PDB file of N, CA, C, O and CB in Angstrom:
ATOM      1  N   SER A   1       3.525   0.468 -15.626  1.00  0.00           N
ATOM      2  CA  SER A   1       2.723  -0.675 -16.007  1.00  0.00           C
ATOM      3  C   SER A   1       1.291  -0.235 -16.302  1.00  0.00           C
ATOM      4  O   SER A   1       0.920   0.916 -16.070  1.00  0.00           O
ATOM      5  CB  SER A   1       2.747  -1.743 -14.904  1.00  0.00           C
ATOM      6  N   GLU A   2       0.516  -1.145 -16.803  1.00  0.00           N
ATOM      7  CA  GLU A   2      -0.885  -0.868 -17.128  1.00  0.00           C
ATOM      8  C   GLU A   2      -1.654  -0.425 -15.880  1.00  0.00           C
ATOM      9  O   GLU A   2      -2.480   0.486 -15.942  1.00  0.00           O
ATOM     10  CB  GLU A   2      -1.550  -2.115 -17.750  1.00  0.00           C
ATOM     11  N   TYR A   3      -1.376  -1.074 -14.752  1.00  0.00           N
ATOM     12  CA  TYR A   3      -2.127  -0.756 -13.536  1.00  0.00           C
ATOM     13  C   TYR A   3      -1.670   0.565 -12.921  1.00  0.00           C
ATOM     14  O   TYR A   3      -2.473   1.261 -12.300  1.00  0.00           O
ATOM     15  CB  TYR A   3      -1.979  -1.882 -12.515  1.00  0.00           C
ATOM     16  N   GLU A   4      -0.398   0.921 -13.081  1.00  0.00           N
ATOM     17  CA  GLU A   4       0.056   2.243 -12.625  1.00  0.00           C
ATOM     18  C   GLU A   4      -0.709   3.325 -13.380  1.00  0.00           C
ATOM     19  O   GLU A   4      -1.123   4.321 -12.787  1.00  0.00           O
ATOM     20  CB  GLU A   4       1.597   2.413 -12.835  1.00  0.00           C
ATOM     21  N   THR A   5      -0.897   3.138 -14.669  1.00  0.00           N
ATOM     22  CA  THR A   5      -1.650   4.094 -15.475  1.00  0.00           C
ATOM     23  C   THR A   5      -3.094   4.169 -15.000  1.00  0.00           C
ATOM     24  O   THR A   5      -3.653   5.259 -14.882  1.00  0.00           O
ATOM     25  CB  THR A   5      -1.596   3.709 -16.962  1.00  0.00           C
ATOM     26  N   LYS A   6      -3.702   3.018 -14.727  1.00  0.00           N
ATOM     27  CA  LYS A   6      -5.086   3.004 -14.245  1.00  0.00           C
ATOM     28  C   LYS A   6      -5.208   3.711 -12.892  1.00  0.00           C
ATOM     29  O   LYS A   6      -6.173   4.437 -12.653  1.00  0.00           O
ATOM     30  CB  LYS A   6      -5.598   1.556 -14.132  1.00  0.00           C
ATOM     31  N   ILE A   7      -4.236   3.500 -12.016  1.00  0.00           N
ATOM     32  CA  ILE A   7      -4.249   4.166 -10.706  1.00  0.00           C
ATOM     33  C   ILE A   7      -4.184   5.674 -10.886  1.00  0.00           C
ATOM     34  O   ILE A   7      -4.952   6.413 -10.269  1.00  0.00           O
ATOM     35  CB  ILE A   7      -3.069   3.680  -9.828  1.00  0.00           C
ATOM     36  N   LYS A   8      -3.273   6.126 -11.728  1.00  0.00           N
ATOM     37  CA  LYS A   8      -3.125   7.572 -11.975  1.00  0.00           C
ATOM     38  C   LYS A   8      -4.369   8.143 -12.642  1.00  0.00           C
ATOM     39  O   LYS A   8      -4.808   9.239 -12.294  1.00  0.00           O
ATOM     40  CB  LYS A   8      -1.889   7.848 -12.851  1.00  0.00           C
ATOM     41  N   ASP A   9      -4.942   7.415 -13.595  1.00  0.00           N
ATOM     42  CA  ASP A   9      -6.160   7.877 -14.274  1.00  0.00           C
ATOM     43  C   ASP A   9      -7.333   7.997 -13.314  1.00  0.00           C
ATOM     44  O   ASP A   9      -8.235   8.809 -13.524  1.00  0.00           O
ATOM     45  CB  ASP A   9      -6.523   6.930 -15.410  1.00  0.00           C
ATOM     46  N   ALA A  10      -7.319   7.180 -12.251  1.00  0.00           N
ATOM     47  CA  ALA A  10      -8.396   7.210 -11.257  1.00  0.00           C
ATOM     48  C   ALA A  10      -8.136   8.252 -10.164  1.00  0.00           C
ATOM     49  O   ALA A  10      -8.908   8.364  -9.212  1.00  0.00           O
ATOM     50  CB  ALA A  10      -8.563   5.829 -10.626  1.00  0.00           C
ATOM     51  N   GLY A  11      -7.040   9.015 -10.306  1.00  0.00           N
ATOM     52  CA  GLY A  11      -6.735  10.064  -9.332  1.00  0.00           C
ATOM     53  C   GLY A  11      -5.755   9.646  -8.258  1.00  0.00           C
ATOM     54  O   GLY A  11      -5.462  10.422  -7.349  1.00  0.00           O
ATOM     55  N   GLY A  12      -5.245   8.430  -8.348  1.00  0.00           N
ATOM     56  CA  GLY A  12      -4.268   7.948  -7.380  1.00  0.00           C
ATOM     57  C   GLY A  12      -2.865   8.359  -7.765  1.00  0.00           C
ATOM     58  O   GLY A  12      -2.651   8.965  -8.815  1.00  0.00           O
ATOM     59  N   ALA A  13      -1.918   8.031  -6.920  1.00  0.00           N
ATOM     60  CA  ALA A  13      -0.521   8.366  -7.177  1.00  0.00           C
ATOM     61  C   ALA A  13       0.369   7.201  -6.769  1.00  0.00           C
ATOM     62  O   ALA A  13       0.031   6.429  -5.872  1.00  0.00           O
ATOM     63  CB  ALA A  13      -0.114   9.651  -6.421  1.00  0.00           C
ATOM     64  N   ILE A  14       1.486   7.089  -7.426  1.00  0.00           N
ATOM     65  CA  ILE A  14       2.517   6.135  -7.063  1.00  0.00           C
ATOM     66  C   ILE A  14       3.493   6.932  -6.204  1.00  0.00           C
ATOM     67  O   ILE A  14       4.103   7.887  -6.684  1.00  0.00           O
ATOM     68  CB  ILE A  14       3.221   5.472  -8.342  1.00  0.00           C
ATOM     69  N   ALA A  15       3.643   6.548  -4.941  1.00  0.00           N
ATOM     70  CA  ALA A  15       4.377   7.399  -4.017  1.00  0.00           C
ATOM     71  C   ALA A  15       5.207   6.588  -3.039  1.00  0.00           C
ATOM     72  O   ALA A  15       5.123   5.361  -2.975  1.00  0.00           O
ATOM     73  CB  ALA A  15       3.423   8.292  -3.263  1.00  0.00           C
ATOM     74  N   SER A  16       6.007   7.315  -2.284  1.00  0.00           N
ATOM     75  CA  SER A  16       6.786   6.711  -1.207  1.00  0.00           C
ATOM     76  C   SER A  16       5.870   6.350  -0.054  1.00  0.00           C
ATOM     77  O   SER A  16       4.721   6.787   0.006  1.00  0.00           O
ATOM     78  CB  SER A  16       7.903   7.663  -0.733  1.00  0.00           C
ATOM     79  N   VAL A  17       6.389   5.552   0.854  1.00  0.00           N
ATOM     80  CA  VAL A  17       5.617   5.169   2.032  1.00  0.00           C
ATOM     81  C   VAL A  17       5.659   6.319   3.040  1.00  0.00           C
ATOM     82  O   VAL A  17       6.702   6.628   3.617  1.00  0.00           O
ATOM     83  CB  VAL A  17       6.171   3.847   2.663  1.00  0.00           C
ATOM     84  N   THR A  18       4.498   6.939   3.232  1.00  0.00           N
ATOM     85  CA  THR A  18       4.351   8.008   4.216  1.00  0.00           C
ATOM     86  C   THR A  18       3.024   7.802   4.936  1.00  0.00           C
ATOM     87  O   THR A  18       2.261   6.896   4.600  1.00  0.00           O
ATOM     88  CB  THR A  18       4.418   9.425   3.542  1.00  0.00           C
ATOM     89  N   LYS A  19       2.755   8.637   5.917  1.00  0.00           N
ATOM     90  CA  LYS A  19       1.499   8.536   6.669  1.00  0.00           C
ATOM     91  C   LYS A  19       0.285   8.816   5.797  1.00  0.00           C
ATOM     92  O   LYS A  19      -0.835   8.471   6.176  1.00  0.00           O
ATOM     93  CB  LYS A  19       1.513   9.499   7.843  1.00  0.00           C
ATOM     94  N   LYS A  20       0.481   9.433   4.635  1.00  0.00           N
ATOM     95  CA  LYS A  20      -0.620   9.751   3.729  1.00  0.00           C
ATOM     96  C   LYS A  20      -0.982   8.584   2.806  1.00  0.00           C
ATOM     97  O   LYS A  20      -2.012   8.620   2.133  1.00  0.00           O
ATOM     98  CB  LYS A  20      -0.262  10.963   2.896  1.00  0.00           C
ATOM     99  N   LEU A  21      -0.143   7.561   2.776  1.00  0.00           N
ATOM    100  CA  LEU A  21      -0.346   6.430   1.877  1.00  0.00           C
ATOM    101  C   LEU A  21      -1.539   5.590   2.321  1.00  0.00           C
ATOM    102  O   LEU A  21      -1.690   5.303   3.508  1.00  0.00           O
ATOM    103  CB  LEU A  21       0.916   5.563   1.813  1.00  0.00           C
ATOM    104  N   ASP A  22      -2.389   5.195   1.371  1.00  0.00           N
ATOM    105  CA  ASP A  22      -3.541   4.341   1.676  1.00  0.00           C
ATOM    106  C   ASP A  22      -3.202   2.864   1.509  1.00  0.00           C
ATOM    107  O   ASP A  22      -3.574   2.047   2.351  1.00  0.00           O
ATOM    108  CB  ASP A  22      -4.724   4.706   0.780  1.00  0.00           C
ATOM    109  N   TYR A  23      -2.504   2.516   0.436  1.00  0.00           N
ATOM    110  CA  TYR A  23      -2.194   1.123   0.123  1.00  0.00           C
ATOM    111  C   TYR A  23      -0.719   0.968  -0.196  1.00  0.00           C
ATOM    112  O   TYR A  23      -0.132   1.810  -0.876  1.00  0.00           O
ATOM    113  CB  TYR A  23      -3.046   0.626  -1.051  1.00  0.00           C
ATOM    114  N   LEU A  24      -0.125  -0.102   0.292  1.00  0.00           N
ATOM    115  CA  LEU A  24       1.197  -0.524  -0.137  1.00  0.00           C
ATOM    116  C   LEU A  24       0.989  -1.815  -0.910  1.00  0.00           C
ATOM    117  O   LEU A  24       0.519  -2.810  -0.358  1.00  0.00           O
ATOM    118  CB  LEU A  24       2.193  -0.713   1.083  1.00  0.00           C
ATOM    119  N   VAL A  25       1.344  -1.794  -2.193  1.00  0.00           N
ATOM    120  CA  VAL A  25       1.200  -2.978  -3.038  1.00  0.00           C
ATOM    121  C   VAL A  25       2.571  -3.621  -3.155  1.00  0.00           C
ATOM    122  O   VAL A  25       3.523  -3.005  -3.634  1.00  0.00           O
ATOM    123  CB  VAL A  25       0.613  -2.618  -4.454  1.00  0.00           C
ATOM    124  N   THR A  26       2.659  -4.871  -2.710  1.00  0.00           N
ATOM    125  CA  THR A  26       3.936  -5.561  -2.742  1.00  0.00           C
ATOM    126  C   THR A  26       3.720  -7.057  -2.910  1.00  0.00           C
ATOM    127  O   THR A  26       2.749  -7.616  -2.401  1.00  0.00           O
ATOM    128  CB  THR A  26       4.738  -5.272  -1.468  1.00  0.00           C
ATOM    129  N   ASN A  27       4.616  -7.686  -3.616  1.00  0.00           N
ATOM    130  CA  ASN A  27       4.610  -9.146  -3.700  1.00  0.00           C
ATOM    131  C   ASN A  27       5.712  -9.715  -2.823  1.00  0.00           C
ATOM    132  O   ASN A  27       5.958 -10.922  -2.812  1.00  0.00           O
ATOM    133  CB  ASN A  27       4.783  -9.618  -5.162  1.00  0.00           C
ATOM    134  N   ASP A  28       6.371  -8.829  -2.092  1.00  0.00           N
ATOM    135  CA  ASP A  28       7.473  -9.213  -1.217  1.00  0.00           C
ATOM    136  C   ASP A  28       7.010  -9.115   0.229  1.00  0.00           C
ATOM    137  O   ASP A  28       6.938  -8.023   0.793  1.00  0.00           O
ATOM    138  CB  ASP A  28       8.722  -8.318  -1.461  1.00  0.00           C
ATOM    139  N   ASP A  29       6.701 -10.242   0.817  1.00  0.00           N
ATOM    140  CA  ASP A  29       6.256 -10.249   2.213  1.00  0.00           C
ATOM    141  C   ASP A  29       7.426 -10.150   3.181  1.00  0.00           C
ATOM    142  O   ASP A  29       7.236 -10.238   4.394  1.00  0.00           O
ATOM    143  CB  ASP A  29       5.454 -11.511   2.505  1.00  0.00           C
ATOM    144  N   ASP A  30       8.626  -9.968   2.660  1.00  0.00           N
ATOM    145  CA  ASP A  30       9.822  -9.875   3.490  1.00  0.00           C
ATOM    146  C   ASP A  30       9.780  -8.572   4.280  1.00  0.00           C
ATOM    147  O   ASP A  30       9.813  -7.489   3.696  1.00  0.00           O
ATOM    148  CB  ASP A  30      11.112  -9.955   2.624  1.00  0.00           C
ATOM    149  N   THR A  31       9.710  -8.672   5.572  1.00  0.00           N
ATOM    150  CA  THR A  31       9.591  -7.483   6.408  1.00  0.00           C
ATOM    151  C   THR A  31      10.895  -6.714   6.544  1.00  0.00           C
ATOM    152  O   THR A  31      10.950  -5.716   7.263  1.00  0.00           O
ATOM    153  CB  THR A  31       9.098  -7.869   7.767  1.00  0.00           C
ATOM    154  N   SER A  32      11.949  -7.165   5.863  1.00  0.00           N
ATOM    155  CA  SER A  32      13.207  -6.439   5.947  1.00  0.00           C
ATOM    156  C   SER A  32      13.335  -5.356   4.872  1.00  0.00           C
ATOM    157  O   SER A  32      14.288  -4.577   4.901  1.00  0.00           O
ATOM    158  CB  SER A  32      14.360  -7.406   5.837  1.00  0.00           C
ATOM    159  N   SER A  33      12.384  -5.295   3.916  1.00  0.00           N
ATOM    160  CA  SER A  33      12.462  -4.239   2.908  1.00  0.00           C
ATOM    161  C   SER A  33      12.141  -2.900   3.567  1.00  0.00           C
ATOM    162  O   SER A  33      11.340  -2.848   4.500  1.00  0.00           O
ATOM    163  CB  SER A  33      11.488  -4.521   1.720  1.00  0.00           C
ATOM    164  N   SER A  34      12.747  -1.838   3.101  1.00  0.00           N
ATOM    165  CA  SER A  34      12.560  -0.523   3.730  1.00  0.00           C
ATOM    166  C   SER A  34      11.114  -0.048   3.636  1.00  0.00           C
ATOM    167  O   SER A  34      10.601   0.551   4.581  1.00  0.00           O
ATOM    168  CB  SER A  34      13.481   0.507   3.082  1.00  0.00           C
ATOM    169  N   LYS A  35      10.453  -0.307   2.513  1.00  0.00           N
ATOM    170  CA  LYS A  35       9.056   0.125   2.368  1.00  0.00           C
ATOM    171  C   LYS A  35       8.147  -0.637   3.326  1.00  0.00           C
ATOM    172  O   LYS A  35       7.264  -0.047   3.948  1.00  0.00           O
ATOM    173  CB  LYS A  35       8.577  -0.076   0.918  1.00  0.00           C
ATOM    174  N   MET A  36       8.357  -1.932   3.445  1.00  0.00           N
ATOM    175  CA  MET A  36       7.541  -2.722   4.353  1.00  0.00           C
ATOM    176  C   MET A  36       7.789  -2.306   5.800  1.00  0.00           C
ATOM    177  O   MET A  36       6.846  -2.190   6.582  1.00  0.00           O
ATOM    178  CB  MET A  36       7.830  -4.215   4.171  1.00  0.00           C
ATOM    179  N   LYS A  37       9.056  -2.082   6.162  1.00  0.00           N
ATOM    180  CA  LYS A  37       9.376  -1.653   7.521  1.00  0.00           C
ATOM    181  C   LYS A  37       8.677  -0.342   7.861  1.00  0.00           C
ATOM    182  O   LYS A  37       8.106  -0.200   8.942  1.00  0.00           O
ATOM    183  CB  LYS A  37      10.890  -1.501   7.688  1.00  0.00           C
ATOM    184  N   LYS A  38       8.722   0.614   6.938  1.00  0.00           N
ATOM    185  CA  LYS A  38       8.092   1.915   7.164  1.00  0.00           C
ATOM    186  C   LYS A  38       6.579   1.757   7.320  1.00  0.00           C
ATOM    187  O   LYS A  38       5.987   2.356   8.217  1.00  0.00           O
ATOM    188  CB  LYS A  38       8.414   2.881   6.003  1.00  0.00           C
ATOM    189  N   ALA A  39       5.954   0.962   6.462  1.00  0.00           N
ATOM    190  CA  ALA A  39       4.510   0.745   6.554  1.00  0.00           C
ATOM    191  C   ALA A  39       4.151   0.093   7.888  1.00  0.00           C
ATOM    192  O   ALA A  39       3.153   0.467   8.505  1.00  0.00           O
ATOM    193  CB  ALA A  39       4.018  -0.127   5.382  1.00  0.00           C
ATOM    194  N   LEU A  40       4.935  -0.858   8.333  1.00  0.00           N
ATOM    195  CA  LEU A  40       4.667  -1.528   9.603  1.00  0.00           C
ATOM    196  C   LEU A  40       4.851  -0.579  10.784  1.00  0.00           C
ATOM    197  O   LEU A  40       4.123  -0.665  11.773  1.00  0.00           O
ATOM    198  CB  LEU A  40       5.578  -2.742   9.762  1.00  0.00           C
ATOM    199  N   GLU A  41       5.829   0.332  10.681  1.00  0.00           N
ATOM    200  CA  GLU A  41       6.023   1.343  11.729  1.00  0.00           C
ATOM    201  C   GLU A  41       4.800   2.265  11.814  1.00  0.00           C
ATOM    202  O   GLU A  41       4.313   2.566  12.904  1.00  0.00           O
ATOM    203  CB  GLU A  41       7.306   2.176  11.452  1.00  0.00           C
ATOM    204  N   ILE A  42       4.319   2.703  10.662  1.00  0.00           N
ATOM    205  CA  ILE A  42       3.140   3.573  10.628  1.00  0.00           C
ATOM    206  C   ILE A  42       1.930   2.826  11.174  1.00  0.00           C
ATOM    207  O   ILE A  42       1.142   3.396  11.930  1.00  0.00           O
ATOM    208  CB  ILE A  42       2.863   4.073   9.186  1.00  0.00           C
ATOM    209  N   ASN A  43       1.772   1.573  10.805  1.00  0.00           N
ATOM    210  CA  ASN A  43       0.647   0.784  11.302  1.00  0.00           C
ATOM    211  C   ASN A  43       0.746   0.555  12.809  1.00  0.00           C
ATOM    212  O   ASN A  43      -0.278   0.484  13.489  1.00  0.00           O
ATOM    213  CB  ASN A  43       0.581  -0.556  10.573  1.00  0.00           C
ATOM    214  N   ALA A  44       1.964   0.437  13.337  1.00  0.00           N
ATOM    215  CA  ALA A  44       2.139   0.287  14.783  1.00  0.00           C
ATOM    216  C   ALA A  44       1.682   1.562  15.493  1.00  0.00           C
ATOM    217  O   ALA A  44       1.074   1.487  16.560  1.00  0.00           O
ATOM    218  CB  ALA A  44       3.622  -0.030  15.130  1.00  0.00           C
ATOM    219  N   GLU A  45       1.970   2.735  14.910  1.00  0.00           N
ATOM    220  CA  GLU A  45       1.502   4.000  15.478  1.00  0.00           C
ATOM    221  C   GLU A  45      -0.023   4.034  15.495  1.00  0.00           C
ATOM    222  O   GLU A  45      -0.625   4.492  16.466  1.00  0.00           O
ATOM    223  CB  GLU A  45       2.059   5.201  14.677  1.00  0.00           C
ATOM    224  N   PHE A  46      -0.644   3.550  14.426  1.00  0.00           N
ATOM    225  CA  PHE A  46      -2.108   3.494  14.355  1.00  0.00           C
ATOM    226  C   PHE A  46      -2.665   2.601  15.469  1.00  0.00           C
ATOM    227  O   PHE A  46      -3.591   2.987  16.183  1.00  0.00           O
ATOM    228  CB  PHE A  46      -2.565   2.971  12.970  1.00  0.00           C
ATOM    229  N   ILE A  47      -2.099   1.426  15.604  1.00  0.00           N
ATOM    230  CA  ILE A  47      -2.564   0.467  16.603  1.00  0.00           C
ATOM    231  C   ILE A  47      -2.424   1.046  18.010  1.00  0.00           C
ATOM    232  O   ILE A  47      -3.266   0.802  18.874  1.00  0.00           O
ATOM    233  CB  ILE A  47      -1.781  -0.854  16.490  1.00  0.00           C
ATOM    234  N   ASN A  48      -1.365   1.809  18.233  1.00  0.00           N
ATOM    235  CA  ASN A  48      -1.122   2.394  19.551  1.00  0.00           C
ATOM    236  C   ASN A  48      -1.883   3.700  19.761  1.00  0.00           C
ATOM    237  O   ASN A  48      -1.708   4.351  20.792  1.00  0.00           O
ATOM    238  CB  ASN A  48       0.359   2.633  19.743  1.00  0.00           C
ATOM    239  N   GLY A  49      -2.716   4.092  18.811  1.00  0.00           N
ATOM    240  CA  GLY A  49      -3.574   5.255  18.977  1.00  0.00           C
ATOM    241  C   GLY A  49      -2.989   6.574  18.529  1.00  0.00           C
ATOM    242  O   GLY A  49      -3.596   7.619  18.760  1.00  0.00           O
ATOM    243  N   GLY A  50      -1.835   6.560  17.899  1.00  0.00           N
ATOM    244  CA  GLY A  50      -1.211   7.809  17.488  1.00  0.00           C
ATOM    245  C   GLY A  50      -1.516   8.242  16.064  1.00  0.00           C
ATOM    246  O   GLY A  50      -1.050   9.293  15.623  1.00  0.00           O
ATOM    247  N   MET A  51      -2.291   7.445  15.341  1.00  0.00           N
ATOM    248  CA  MET A  51      -2.591   7.750  13.942  1.00  0.00           C
ATOM    249  C   MET A  51      -4.082   7.595  13.703  1.00  0.00           C
ATOM    250  O   MET A  51      -4.755   6.823  14.386  1.00  0.00           O
ATOM    251  CB  MET A  51      -1.787   6.832  12.985  1.00  0.00           C
ATOM    252  N   ASP A  52      -4.594   8.340  12.724  1.00  0.00           N
ATOM    253  CA  ASP A  52      -6.008   8.262  12.371  1.00  0.00           C
ATOM    254  C   ASP A  52      -6.323   7.110  11.418  1.00  0.00           C
ATOM    255  O   ASP A  52      -7.458   6.636  11.374  1.00  0.00           O
ATOM    256  CB  ASP A  52      -6.447   9.561  11.750  1.00  0.00           C
ATOM    257  N   LYS A  53      -5.331   6.660  10.661  1.00  0.00           N
ATOM    258  CA  LYS A  53      -5.566   5.592   9.697  1.00  0.00           C
ATOM    259  C   LYS A  53      -4.332   4.731   9.585  1.00  0.00           C
ATOM    260  O   LYS A  53      -3.256   5.093  10.062  1.00  0.00           O
ATOM    261  CB  LYS A  53      -5.953   6.160   8.324  1.00  0.00           C
ATOM    262  N   ARG A  54      -4.497   3.594   8.955  1.00  0.00           N
ATOM    263  CA  ARG A  54      -3.378   2.688   8.743  1.00  0.00           C
ATOM    264  C   ARG A  54      -3.183   2.457   7.253  1.00  0.00           C
ATOM    265  O   ARG A  54      -4.069   2.743   6.448  1.00  0.00           O
ATOM    266  CB  ARG A  54      -3.606   1.350   9.476  1.00  0.00           C
ATOM    267  N   ILE A  55      -2.020   1.941   6.899  1.00  0.00           N
ATOM    268  CA  ILE A  55      -1.727   1.587   5.514  1.00  0.00           C
ATOM    269  C   ILE A  55      -2.190   0.145   5.289  1.00  0.00           C
ATOM    270  O   ILE A  55      -1.851  -0.752   6.061  1.00  0.00           O
ATOM    271  CB  ILE A  55      -0.192   1.752   5.190  1.00  0.00           C
ATOM    272  N   ILE A  56      -2.955  -0.061   4.242  1.00  0.00           N
ATOM    273  CA  ILE A  56      -3.414  -1.398   3.886  1.00  0.00           C
ATOM    274  C   ILE A  56      -2.352  -2.017   2.980  1.00  0.00           C
ATOM    275  O   ILE A  56      -2.008  -1.459   1.938  1.00  0.00           O
ATOM    276  CB  ILE A  56      -4.826  -1.361   3.182  1.00  0.00           C
ATOM    277  N   ILE A  57      -1.842  -3.173   3.387  1.00  0.00           N
ATOM    278  CA  ILE A  57      -0.790  -3.847   2.628  1.00  0.00           C
ATOM    279  C   ILE A  57      -1.431  -4.984   1.845  1.00  0.00           C
ATOM    280  O   ILE A  57      -2.010  -5.905   2.421  1.00  0.00           O
ATOM    281  CB  ILE A  57       0.350  -4.380   3.569  1.00  0.00           C
ATOM    282  N   ILE A  58      -1.318  -4.903   0.511  1.00  0.00           N
ATOM    283  CA  ILE A  58      -1.905  -5.920  -0.358  1.00  0.00           C
ATOM    284  C   ILE A  58      -0.868  -6.373  -1.382  1.00  0.00           C
ATOM    285  O   ILE A  58       0.134  -5.696  -1.610  1.00  0.00           O
ATOM    286  CB  ILE A  58      -3.175  -5.377  -1.066  1.00  0.00           C
ATOM    287  N   ASN A  59      -1.122  -7.522  -1.992  1.00  0.00           N
ATOM    288  CA  ASN A  59      -0.222  -7.966  -3.050  1.00  0.00           C
ATOM    289  C   ASN A  59      -0.765  -7.510  -4.409  1.00  0.00           C
ATOM    290  O   ASN A  59      -1.878  -6.994  -4.507  1.00  0.00           O
ATOM    291  CB  ASN A  59      -0.050  -9.513  -3.014  1.00  0.00           C
ATOM    292  N   GLU A  60       0.025  -7.707  -5.426  1.00  0.00           N
ATOM    293  CA  GLU A  60      -0.334  -7.222  -6.759  1.00  0.00           C
ATOM    294  C   GLU A  60      -1.628  -7.851  -7.273  1.00  0.00           C
ATOM    295  O   GLU A  60      -2.437  -7.169  -7.902  1.00  0.00           O
ATOM    296  CB  GLU A  60       0.795  -7.505  -7.735  1.00  0.00           C
ATOM    297  N   GLN A  61      -1.829  -9.129  -7.016  1.00  0.00           N
ATOM    298  CA  GLN A  61      -3.045  -9.787  -7.488  1.00  0.00           C
ATOM    299  C   GLN A  61      -4.282  -9.198  -6.816  1.00  0.00           C
ATOM    300  O   GLN A  61      -5.319  -9.047  -7.461  1.00  0.00           O
ATOM    301  CB  GLN A  61      -2.971 -11.295  -7.228  1.00  0.00           C
ATOM    302  N   ASP A  62      -4.188  -8.863  -5.523  1.00  0.00           N
ATOM    303  CA  ASP A  62      -5.311  -8.219  -4.838  1.00  0.00           C
ATOM    304  C   ASP A  62      -5.636  -6.873  -5.481  1.00  0.00           C
ATOM    305  O   ASP A  62      -6.804  -6.518  -5.639  1.00  0.00           O
ATOM    306  CB  ASP A  62      -4.994  -8.031  -3.340  1.00  0.00           C
ATOM    307  N   LEU A  63      -4.599  -6.130  -5.850  1.00  0.00           N
ATOM    308  CA  LEU A  63      -4.804  -4.842  -6.525  1.00  0.00           C
ATOM    309  C   LEU A  63      -5.521  -5.054  -7.854  1.00  0.00           C
ATOM    310  O   LEU A  63      -6.475  -4.342  -8.166  1.00  0.00           O
ATOM    311  CB  LEU A  63      -3.453  -4.120  -6.753  1.00  0.00           C
ATOM    312  N   ILE A  64      -5.071  -6.016  -8.626  1.00  0.00           N
ATOM    313  CA  ILE A  64      -5.685  -6.310  -9.918  1.00  0.00           C
ATOM    314  C   ILE A  64      -7.154  -6.683  -9.726  1.00  0.00           C
ATOM    315  O   ILE A  64      -8.020  -6.215 -10.466  1.00  0.00           O
ATOM    316  CB  ILE A  64      -4.926  -7.451 -10.637  1.00  0.00           C
ATOM    317  N   ASN A  65      -7.427  -7.513  -8.746  1.00  0.00           N
ATOM    318  CA  ASN A  65      -8.811  -7.910  -8.477  1.00  0.00           C
ATOM    319  C   ASN A  65      -9.666  -6.702  -8.092  1.00  0.00           C
ATOM    320  O   ASN A  65     -10.806  -6.585  -8.542  1.00  0.00           O
ATOM    321  CB  ASN A  65      -8.857  -8.965  -7.360  1.00  0.00           C
ATOM    322  N   MET A  66      -9.133  -5.810  -7.271  1.00  0.00           N
ATOM    323  CA  MET A  66      -9.874  -4.600  -6.875  1.00  0.00           C
ATOM    324  C   MET A  66     -10.177  -3.711  -8.077  1.00  0.00           C
ATOM    325  O   MET A  66     -11.274  -3.165  -8.195  1.00  0.00           O
ATOM    326  CB  MET A  66      -9.078  -3.803  -5.829  1.00  0.00           C
ATOM    327  N   MET A  67      -9.205  -3.570  -8.962  1.00  0.00           N
ATOM    328  CA  MET A  67      -9.348  -2.660 -10.085  1.00  0.00           C
ATOM    329  C   MET A  67     -10.256  -3.221 -11.176  1.00  0.00           C
ATOM    330  O   MET A  67     -10.804  -2.466 -11.979  1.00  0.00           O
ATOM    331  CB  MET A  67      -7.992  -2.344 -10.662  1.00  0.00           C
ATOM    332  N   GLU A  68     -10.414  -4.530 -11.203  1.00  0.00           N
ATOM    333  CA  GLU A  68     -11.246  -5.133 -12.247  1.00  0.00           C
ATOM    334  C   GLU A  68     -12.705  -5.268 -11.835  1.00  0.00           C
ATOM    335  O   GLU A  68     -13.529  -5.725 -12.627  1.00  0.00           O
ATOM    336  CB  GLU A  68     -10.703  -6.491 -12.614  1.00  0.00           C
ATOM    337  N   LYS A  69     -13.038  -4.877 -10.611  1.00  0.00           N
ATOM    338  CA  LYS A  69     -14.435  -4.945 -10.152  1.00  0.00           C
ATOM    339  C   LYS A  69     -15.221  -3.775 -10.663  1.00  0.00           C
ATOM    340  O   LYS A  69     -16.414  -3.661 -10.380  1.00  0.00           O
ATOM    341  CB  LYS A  69     -14.512  -4.989  -8.632  1.00  0.00           C
TER     342      LYS A  69
END
């Protein structure tokens, strides 16, 4: 998509959910999806003090708003 290209042009990457991920962009708030479950597991580790950072979960419109600023 247009925004995937903008992310890559800005030095970002489209990737799997791992501890290195900064943002998970999803319009599916369903916590049963595998990507959402993984992000929530990583965030639970952060909350419990086992991680240095957490994954920020945003929807597509939030991403668009961030990129247009």
